[in-house]
PDB file of C-alpha atoms in Angstrom:
ATOM      1  CA  MET O1196      13.552  12.486 -12.787  1.00  0.00           C
ATOM      2  CA  SER O1197      12.209  12.189 -16.449  1.00  0.00           C
ATOM      3  CA  THR O1198       8.706  13.274 -16.806  1.00  0.00           C
ATOM      4  CA  GLY O1199       7.936  11.714 -20.085  1.00  0.00           C
ATOM      5  CA  PHE O1200       8.851   8.458 -18.155  1.00  0.00           C
ATOM      6  CA  LEU O1201       6.840   8.669 -15.482  1.00  0.00           C
ATOM      7  CA  LYS O1202       4.093   9.595 -17.497  1.00  0.00           C
ATOM      8  CA  LEU O1203       4.267   6.410 -19.579  1.00  0.00           C
ATOM      9  CA  GLU O1204       5.160   4.150 -16.498  1.00  0.00           C
ATOM     10  CA  VAL O1205       1.445   5.724 -14.655  1.00  0.00           C
ATOM     11  CA  LYS O1206      -0.496   5.009 -18.288  1.00  0.00           C
ATOM     12  CA  ARG O1207       0.593   1.449 -18.322  1.00  0.00           C
ATOM     13  CA  VAL O1208      -0.741   0.628 -14.807  1.00  0.00           C
ATOM     14  CA  ILE O1209      -3.982   2.712 -15.629  1.00  0.00           C
ATOM     15  CA  ARG O1210      -4.662   0.932 -18.947  1.00  0.00           C
ATOM     16  CA  ALA O1211      -4.256  -2.274 -17.072  1.00  0.00           C
ATOM     17  CA  ARG O1212      -8.105  -4.091 -16.398  1.00  0.00           C
ATOM     18  CA  LYS O1213      -6.402  -5.672 -13.531  1.00  0.00           C
ATOM     19  CA  PHE O1214      -5.490  -1.905 -11.697  1.00  0.00           C
ATOM     20  CA  TRP O1215      -8.919  -1.057 -11.857  1.00  0.00           C
ATOM     21  CA  ILE O1216     -10.427  -4.172 -10.247  1.00  0.00           C
ATOM     22  CA  VAL O1217      -7.556  -4.003  -7.594  1.00  0.00           C
ATOM     23  CA  ALA O1218      -7.991   0.093  -6.979  1.00  0.00           C
ATOM     24  CA  PHE O1219     -11.995   0.174  -6.814  1.00  0.00           C
ATOM     25  CA  LEU O1220     -13.668  -3.260  -6.754  1.00  0.00           C
ATOM     26  CA  PHE O1221     -11.463  -5.198  -4.693  1.00  0.00           C
ATOM     27  CA  PRO O1222     -11.176  -3.063  -1.298  1.00  0.00           C
ATOM     28  CA  THR O1223     -14.527  -1.630  -1.635  1.00  0.00           C
ATOM     29  CA  LEU O1224     -16.186  -4.943  -1.708  1.00  0.00           C
ATOM     30  CA  LEU O1225     -14.042  -6.140   1.264  1.00  0.00           C
ATOM     31  CA  TYR O1226     -15.228  -3.138   3.018  1.00  0.00           C
ATOM     32  CA  LEU O1227     -19.160  -3.643   2.428  1.00  0.00           C
ATOM     33  CA  MET O1228     -18.798  -7.091   3.280  1.00  0.00           C
ATOM     34  CA  GLN O1229     -17.113  -6.638   6.394  1.00  0.00           C
ATOM     35  CA  ALA O1230     -19.501  -3.620   7.613  1.00  0.00           C
ATOM     36  CA  ASN O1231     -22.415  -5.487   7.007  1.00  0.00           C
ATOM     37  CA  LEU O1232     -20.776  -8.051   8.867  1.00  0.00           C
ATOM     38  CA  PHE O1233     -19.687  -6.119  11.934  1.00  0.00           C
ATOM     39  CA  ARG O1234     -22.977  -3.955  11.457  1.00  0.00           C
ATOM     40  CA  GLY O1235     -23.971  -2.059  14.813  1.00  0.00           C
ATOM     41  CA  GLU O1236     -21.001  -3.656  16.837  1.00  0.00           C
ATOM     42  CA  VAL O1237     -18.175  -1.327  18.466  1.00  0.00           C
ATOM     43  CA  VAL O1238     -14.513  -1.767  18.839  1.00  0.00           C
ATOM     44  CA  GLU O1239     -14.054  -2.243  22.659  1.00  0.00           C
ATOM     45  CA  ARG O1240     -10.982  -0.444  23.202  1.00  0.00           C
ATOM     46  CA  THR O1241     -11.842   2.595  21.384  1.00  0.00           C
ATOM     47  CA  GLY O1242     -15.489   2.521  21.419  1.00  0.00           C
ATOM     48  CA  ILE O1243     -15.805   3.711  17.993  1.00  0.00           C
ATOM     49  CA  ASN O1244     -18.142   1.909  15.236  1.00  0.00           C
ATOM     50  CA  PHE O1245     -16.836  -0.963  13.364  1.00  0.00           C
ATOM     51  CA  SER O1246     -17.645   0.059  10.058  1.00  0.00           C
ATOM     52  CA  GLU O1247     -15.196   3.278  10.923  1.00  0.00           C
ATOM     53  CA  HIS O1248     -12.855   0.992  12.144  1.00  0.00           C
ATOM     54  CA  LEU O1249     -12.863  -1.050   8.910  1.00  0.00           C
ATOM     55  CA  LEU O1250     -12.995   1.755   6.528  1.00  0.00           C
ATOM     56  CA  GLY O1251      -9.267   2.961   7.967  1.00  0.00           C
ATOM     57  CA  GLY O1252      -8.040  -0.551   7.564  1.00  0.00           C
ATOM     58  CA  LEU O1253      -9.597  -1.575   3.981  1.00  0.00           C
ATOM     59  CA  ALA O1254      -8.255   1.968   2.802  1.00  0.00           C
ATOM     60  CA  ALA O1255      -4.608   1.032   4.252  1.00  0.00           C
ATOM     61  CA  PHE O1256      -4.992  -2.380   2.358  1.00  0.00           C
ATOM     62  CA  GLY O1257      -6.122  -1.176  -0.980  1.00  0.00           C
ATOM     63  CA  ALA O1258      -3.187   1.191  -1.005  1.00  0.00           C
ATOM     64  CA  LEU O1259      -0.894  -1.300  -0.509  1.00  0.00           C
ATOM     65  CA  PHE O1260      -2.331  -3.982  -2.323  1.00  0.00           C
ATOM     66  CA  VAL O1261      -1.930  -1.356  -5.372  1.00  0.00           C
ATOM     67  CA  ALA O1262       1.694  -0.095  -4.523  1.00  0.00           C
ATOM     68  CA  LEU O1263       2.889  -3.677  -4.256  1.00  0.00           C
ATOM     69  CA  ASN O1264       2.059  -4.255  -7.703  1.00  0.00           C
ATOM     70  CA  VAL O1265       4.756  -2.099  -9.074  1.00  0.00           C
ATOM     71  CA  GLY O1266       6.996  -5.022  -8.665  1.00  0.00           C
ATOM     72  CA  THR O1267       5.435  -7.152 -11.180  1.00  0.00           C
ATOM     73  CA  ARG O1268       6.392  -4.526 -13.918  1.00  0.00           C
ATOM     74  CA  VAL O1269       9.744  -4.311 -12.651  1.00  0.00           C
ATOM     75  CA  ALA O1270      10.510  -8.310 -12.690  1.00  0.00           C
ATOM     76  CA  ILE O1271       9.380  -8.827 -16.404  1.00  0.00           C
ATOM     77  CA  GLU O1272      11.713  -5.524 -17.419  1.00  0.00           C
ATOM     78  CA  ARG O1273      14.516  -7.422 -15.551  1.00  0.00           C
ATOM     79  CA  SER O1274      13.808 -10.760 -17.191  1.00  0.00           C
ATOM     80  CA  THR O1275      13.365  -9.474 -20.843  1.00  0.00           C
ATOM     81  CA  GLY O1276      16.504  -7.095 -20.538  1.00  0.00           C
ATOM     82  CA  TRP O1277      14.536  -3.938 -20.705  1.00  0.00           C
ATOM     83  CA  GLN O1278      16.049  -2.473 -17.665  1.00  0.00           C
ATOM     84  CA  ARG O1279      19.759  -3.190 -18.781  1.00  0.00           C
ATOM     85  CA  GLN O1280      18.806  -1.174 -22.279  1.00  0.00           C
ATOM     86  CA  LEU O1281      17.449   1.355 -19.827  1.00  0.00           C
ATOM     87  CA  ARG O1282      21.252   1.888 -17.907  1.00  0.00           C
ATOM     88  CA  ILE O1283      23.130   2.541 -20.757  1.00  0.00           C
ATOM     89  CA  THR O1284      20.743   5.471 -21.962  1.00  0.00           C
ATOM     90  CA  PRO O1285      20.566   9.163 -20.392  1.00  0.00           C
ATOM     91  CA  LEU O1286      17.724   7.530 -17.771  1.00  0.00           C
ATOM     92  CA  SER O1287      19.800   7.891 -14.564  1.00  0.00           C
ATOM     93  CA  PRO O1288      19.244   5.212 -11.688  1.00  0.00           C
ATOM     94  CA  THR O1289      17.251   7.717  -9.640  1.00  0.00           C
ATOM     95  CA  SER O1290      14.816   8.664 -12.578  1.00  0.00           C
ATOM     96  CA  TYR O1291      13.922   4.938 -13.144  1.00  0.00           C
ATOM     97  CA  LEU O1292      13.416   4.353  -9.410  1.00  0.00           C
ATOM     98  CA  THR O1293      11.477   7.650  -8.896  1.00  0.00           C
ATOM     99  CA  ALA O1294       9.375   6.760 -11.872  1.00  0.00           C
ATOM    100  CA  LYS O1295       8.346   3.314 -10.623  1.00  0.00           C
ATOM    101  CA  LEU O1296       7.624   4.833  -7.270  1.00  0.00           C
ATOM    102  CA  ALA O1297       6.016   7.895  -8.353  1.00  0.00           C
ATOM    103  CA  ALA O1298       3.676   5.639 -10.747  1.00  0.00           C
ATOM    104  CA  ALA O1299       2.775   3.481  -7.789  1.00  0.00           C
ATOM    105  CA  MET O1300       1.747   6.139  -5.317  1.00  0.00           C
ATOM    106  CA  VAL O1301      -0.203   7.700  -8.465  1.00  0.00           C
ATOM    107  CA  VAL O1302      -2.232   4.673  -8.630  1.00  0.00           C
ATOM    108  CA  ALA O1303      -2.446   3.873  -4.572  1.00  0.00           C
ATOM    109  CA  LEU O1304      -4.634   7.256  -4.252  1.00  0.00           C
ATOM    110  CA  PRO O1305      -7.851   6.047  -6.086  1.00  0.00           C
ATOM    111  CA  ALA O1306      -8.071   3.075  -4.083  1.00  0.00           C
ATOM    112  CA  ILE O1307      -7.776   4.976  -0.759  1.00  0.00           C
ATOM    113  CA  THR O1308     -10.367   7.366  -2.177  1.00  0.00           C
ATOM    114  CA  ALA O1309     -12.622   4.815  -3.516  1.00  0.00           C
ATOM    115  CA  VAL O1310     -12.993   3.059   0.103  1.00  0.00           C
ATOM    116  CA  ALA O1311     -13.301   6.450   1.857  1.00  0.00           C
ATOM    117  CA  LEU O1312     -16.266   7.331  -0.776  1.00  0.00           C
ATOM    118  CA  THR O1313     -17.953   3.834  -0.290  1.00  0.00           C
ATOM    119  CA  GLY O1314     -17.826   4.379   3.854  1.00  0.00           C
ATOM    120  CA  ALA O1315     -19.494   8.042   3.449  1.00  0.00           C
ATOM    121  CA  LEU O1316     -21.793   7.131   0.795  1.00  0.00           C
ATOM    122  CA  LEU O1317     -22.953   3.966   1.505  1.00  0.00           C
ATOM    123  CA  GLN O1318     -22.171   3.508   5.531  1.00  0.00           C
ATOM    124  CA  GLY O1319     -22.982   6.813   6.590  1.00  0.00           C
ATOM    125  CA  VAL O1320     -19.289   7.275   8.058  1.00  0.00           C
ATOM    126  CA  ARG O1321     -19.265  11.013   8.879  1.00  0.00           C
ATOM    127  CA  LEU O1322     -15.746  13.010   9.181  1.00  0.00           C
ATOM    128  CA  PRO O1323     -15.041  16.623   8.955  1.00  0.00           C
ATOM    129  CA  LEU O1324     -13.028  17.958   5.954  1.00  0.00           C
ATOM    130  CA  GLY O1325     -10.053  17.954   7.995  1.00  0.00           C
ATOM    131  CA  GLY O1326     -10.471  14.464   9.231  1.00  0.00           C
ATOM    132  CA  TRP O1327     -11.045  12.932   5.752  1.00  0.00           C
ATOM    133  CA  LEU O1328      -7.941  14.621   4.339  1.00  0.00           C
ATOM    134  CA  GLN O1329      -6.101  13.005   7.665  1.00  0.00           C
ATOM    135  CA  LEU O1330      -7.388   9.586   6.280  1.00  0.00           C
ATOM    136  CA  VAL O1331      -6.869  10.167   2.615  1.00  0.00           C
ATOM    137  CA  LEU O1332      -3.482  12.024   2.571  1.00  0.00           C
ATOM    138  CA  GLY O1333      -2.131  10.220   5.519  1.00  0.00           C
ATOM    139  CA  VAL O1334      -2.877   6.712   4.234  1.00  0.00           C
ATOM    140  CA  TRP O1335      -1.417   7.845   0.878  1.00  0.00           C
ATOM    141  CA  VAL O1336       1.880   9.304   2.230  1.00  0.00           C
ATOM    142  CA  GLY O1337       2.159   6.138   4.561  1.00  0.00           C
ATOM    143  CA  THR O1338       1.961   3.885   1.229  1.00  0.00           C
ATOM    144  CA  LEU O1339       5.621   4.590   0.187  1.00  0.00           C
ATOM    145  CA  PRO O1340       7.531   2.089   2.355  1.00  0.00           C
ATOM    146  CA  PHE O1341       5.136  -0.738   0.280  1.00  0.00           C
ATOM    147  CA  ALA O1342       5.630   0.712  -2.689  1.00  0.00           C
ATOM    148  CA  LEU O1343       9.075   0.432  -2.295  1.00  0.00           C
ATOM    149  CA  LEU O1344       8.765  -3.466  -1.134  1.00  0.00           C
ATOM    150  CA  GLY O1345       7.228  -3.783  -4.714  1.00  0.00           C
ATOM    151  CA  VAL O1346      10.099  -2.520  -6.372  1.00  0.00           C
ATOM    152  CA  PHE O1347      12.319  -4.364  -4.305  1.00  0.00           C
ATOM    153  CA  ILE O1348      10.262  -7.650  -4.832  1.00  0.00           C
ATOM    154  CA  GLY O1349      10.495  -7.221  -8.479  1.00  0.00           C
ATOM    155  CA  GLN O1350      14.573  -6.691  -8.101  1.00  0.00           C
ATOM    156  CA  VAL O1351      14.875  -9.965  -6.598  1.00  0.00           C
ATOM    157  CA  ALA O1352      12.242 -11.983  -8.290  1.00  0.00           C
ATOM    158  CA  THR O1353      11.990 -13.459 -11.896  1.00  0.00           C
ATOM    159  CA  ALA O1354       9.242 -12.689 -14.225  1.00  0.00           C
ATOM    160  CA  GLU O1355       7.673 -15.936 -12.997  1.00  0.00           C
ATOM    161  CA  SER O1356       8.005 -15.884  -9.410  1.00  0.00           C
ATOM    162  CA  VAL O1357       6.907 -12.497  -8.839  1.00  0.00           C
ATOM    163  CA  GLN O1358       3.487 -12.843  -9.043  1.00  0.00           C
ATOM    164  CA  VAL O1359       3.420 -15.533  -6.164  1.00  0.00           C
ATOM    165  CA  LEU O1360       5.842 -13.482  -4.290  1.00  0.00           C
ATOM    166  CA  THR O1361       3.483 -10.714  -4.305  1.00  0.00           C
ATOM    167  CA  SER O1362       0.576 -12.288  -3.541  1.00  0.00           C
ATOM    168  CA  VAL O1363       1.827 -13.860  -0.455  1.00  0.00           C
ATOM    169  CA  SER O1364       3.268 -10.182   0.365  1.00  0.00           C
ATOM    170  CA  HIS O1365      -0.626  -9.070   0.082  1.00  0.00           C
ATOM    171  CA  MET O1366      -1.619 -11.715   2.461  1.00  0.00           C
ATOM    172  CA  LEU O1367       0.768 -11.612   5.000  1.00  0.00           C
ATOM    173  CA  LEU O1368       0.597  -8.071   5.227  1.00  0.00           C
ATOM    174  CA  GLY O1369      -3.172  -7.766   4.785  1.00  0.00           C
ATOM    175  CA  VAL O1370      -3.952 -10.598   7.183  1.00  0.00           C
ATOM    176  CA  LEU O1371      -1.095 -10.363   9.961  1.00  0.00           C
ATOM    177  CA  GLY O1372      -0.814  -6.553   9.866  1.00  0.00           C
ATOM    178  CA  GLY O1373      -4.621  -6.389  10.758  1.00  0.00           C
ATOM    179  CA  ALA O1374      -5.685  -4.171   7.103  1.00  0.00           C
ATOM    180  CA  LEU O1375      -7.593  -6.883   5.581  1.00  0.00           C
ATOM    181  CA  PHE O1376      -9.333  -7.897   9.023  1.00  0.00           C
ATOM    182  CA  PRO O1377      -9.459  -6.108  12.029  1.00  0.00           C
ATOM    183  CA  SER O1378      -6.535  -6.768  14.293  1.00  0.00           C
ATOM    184  CA  VAL O1379      -8.802  -6.131  17.361  1.00  0.00           C
ATOM    185  CA  ALA O1380     -10.294  -9.542  17.029  1.00  0.00           C
ATOM    186  CA  PHE O1381      -7.315 -11.086  17.132  1.00  0.00           C
ATOM    187  CA  PRO O1382      -5.979 -13.286  20.291  1.00  0.00           C
ATOM    188  CA  GLU O1383      -3.116 -11.487  22.211  1.00  0.00           C
ATOM    189  CA  TRP O1384      -0.384 -13.161  21.135  1.00  0.00           C
ATOM    190  CA  LEU O1385      -1.382 -12.808  17.389  1.00  0.00           C
ATOM    191  CA  GLN O1386      -2.041  -8.871  18.226  1.00  0.00           C
ATOM    192  CA  ALA O1387       1.775  -9.227  19.172  1.00  0.00           C
ATOM    193  CA  VAL O1388       2.938 -10.334  15.790  1.00  0.00           C
ATOM    194  CA  SER O1389       0.448  -7.727  13.947  1.00  0.00           C
ATOM    195  CA  ALA O1390       2.271  -5.092  15.534  1.00  0.00           C
ATOM    196  CA  VAL O1391       5.486  -5.900  13.724  1.00  0.00           C
ATOM    197  CA  MET O1392       4.185  -5.731  10.851  1.00  0.00           C
ATOM    198  CA  PRO O1393       4.020  -2.229   8.826  1.00  0.00           C
ATOM    199  CA  SER O1394       0.696  -2.708   7.283  1.00  0.00           C
ATOM    200  CA  HIS O1395      -0.130  -2.310  11.295  1.00  0.00           C
ATOM    201  CA  TRP O1396       1.023   0.881  11.415  1.00  0.00           C
ATOM    202  CA  LEU O1397      -0.184   1.947   8.050  1.00  0.00           C
ATOM    203  CA  ALA O1398      -3.769   1.183   9.424  1.00  0.00           C
ATOM    204  CA  VAL O1399      -3.452   2.860  12.777  1.00  0.00           C
ATOM    205  CA  VAL O1400      -3.344   6.143   9.938  1.00  0.00           C
ATOM    206  CA  GLY O1401      -6.380   5.071   8.711  1.00  0.00           C
ATOM    207  CA  HIS O1402      -7.565   4.923  12.030  1.00  0.00           C
ATOM    208  CA  SER O1403      -6.340   7.623  13.653  1.00  0.00           C
ATOM    209  CA  PRO O1404      -9.396  10.704  12.380  1.00  0.00           C
ATOM    210  CA  PHE O1405     -11.565   8.136  14.274  1.00  0.00           C
ATOM    211  CA  GLU O1406      -9.537   7.870  17.623  1.00  0.00           C
ATOM    212  CA  ALA O1407      -8.679  10.398  20.385  1.00  0.00           C
ATOM    213  CA  ASP O1408      -5.490   8.121  21.331  1.00  0.00           C
ATOM    214  CA  SER O1409      -4.735   7.224  18.233  1.00  0.00           C
ATOM    215  CA  ARG O1410      -0.944   6.400  18.228  1.00  0.00           C
ATOM    216  CA  LEU O1411      -0.198   8.875  14.809  1.00  0.00           C
ATOM    217  CA  GLY O1412       3.215   9.943  15.837  1.00  0.00           C
ATOM    218  CA  LEU O1413       4.759   6.742  16.802  1.00  0.00           C
ATOM    219  CA  ALA O1414       2.716   5.153  13.106  1.00  0.00           C
ATOM    220  CA  ALA O1415       4.814   7.900  11.587  1.00  0.00           C
ATOM    221  CA  LEU O1416       8.071   7.284  13.209  1.00  0.00           C
ATOM    222  CA  VAL O1417       7.795   3.348  12.130  1.00  0.00           C
ATOM    223  CA  LEU O1418       6.455   3.767   8.651  1.00  0.00           C
ATOM    224  CA  ALA O1419       9.354   6.523   8.266  1.00  0.00           C
ATOM    225  CA  GLY O1420      11.884   3.810   9.527  1.00  0.00           C
ATOM    226  CA  TRP O1421      10.944   1.196   7.010  1.00  0.00           C
ATOM    227  CA  THR O1422      10.815   3.536   4.290  1.00  0.00           C
ATOM    228  CA  VAL O1423      14.462   4.193   5.097  1.00  0.00           C
ATOM    229  CA  VAL O1424      15.045   0.529   5.349  1.00  0.00           C
ATOM    230  CA  LEU O1425      13.646  -0.531   2.181  1.00  0.00           C
ATOM    231  CA  GLY O1426      14.735   2.469   0.017  1.00  0.00           C
ATOM    232  CA  ALA O1427      18.471   1.071   1.219  1.00  0.00           C
ATOM    233  CA  ALA O1428      17.485  -2.129   0.088  1.00  0.00           C
ATOM    234  CA  VAL O1429      16.578  -0.938  -3.264  1.00  0.00           C
ATOM    235  CA  THR O1430      19.156   1.087  -3.951  1.00  0.00           C
ATOM    236  CA  LEU O1431      21.540  -1.740  -3.057  1.00  0.00           C
ATOM    237  CA  ARG O1432      20.228  -4.171  -4.967  1.00  0.00           C
ATOM    238  CA  TYR O1433      19.890  -1.837  -8.216  1.00  0.00           C
ATOM    239  CA  VAL O1434      23.439  -1.097  -7.983  1.00  0.00           C
ATOM    240  CA  ARG O1435      24.419  -4.853  -7.622  1.00  0.00           C
ATOM    241  CA  ASP O1436      22.704  -5.459 -10.870  1.00  0.00           C
ATOM    242  CA  SER O1437      24.278  -2.416 -12.545  1.00  0.00           C
ATOM    243  CA  ALA O1438      27.477  -3.856 -11.750  1.00  0.00           C
ATOM    244  CA  ARG O1439      26.601  -6.662 -13.870  1.00  0.00           C
ATOM    245  CA  VAL O1440      25.654  -4.705 -17.011  1.00  0.00           C
TER     246      VAL O1440
END
């Protein structure tokens, strides 16, 4: 992979004001609002404090929110012809796609860390060091399928429609998946719908340090499956676009 191209991708993202708003302010403010709303309450199924439960979910939401945004740049590059120009350079398709995914993963990490620090410093959430590492690194690794989804959206959307498709994906994954709002408060039929969403399982990874029966292994399998499916979709779409050059 071209390290120069990767550095360029990361710089493009972190120089954008939207990155800082999305990566830090948005998920942390949502966490503080909901933690205060549910202050003193516990999750009936697990008995853990809602501030702990919300931390795992909002860390997952912040990560997937940032990761999906990689599609915006991909769609713009396709629409302007920049992606077509890159295909006739020594930069391989693998390097291009890997750089996009790596950039999304790099910028997802601060979003997760910001929510975790907010919980520890402002809400009194306590975990051993291993628990914090499990939360932050587990959610971070589990963000990969959402970065792939972001690239796929960028490959099928136009520069005009990519923001709409990305925003709809944010809301569907965040709300129905139970990352943006706790799915334990959903009616049973909606909880069944939530369990189908990959974001539900990313939230499960975020909850795992606080729960004895965390379903962490199942979550890892589900997210790995989504990674394979979305990785294949991204590759096939890129190959199809390349055939048109």
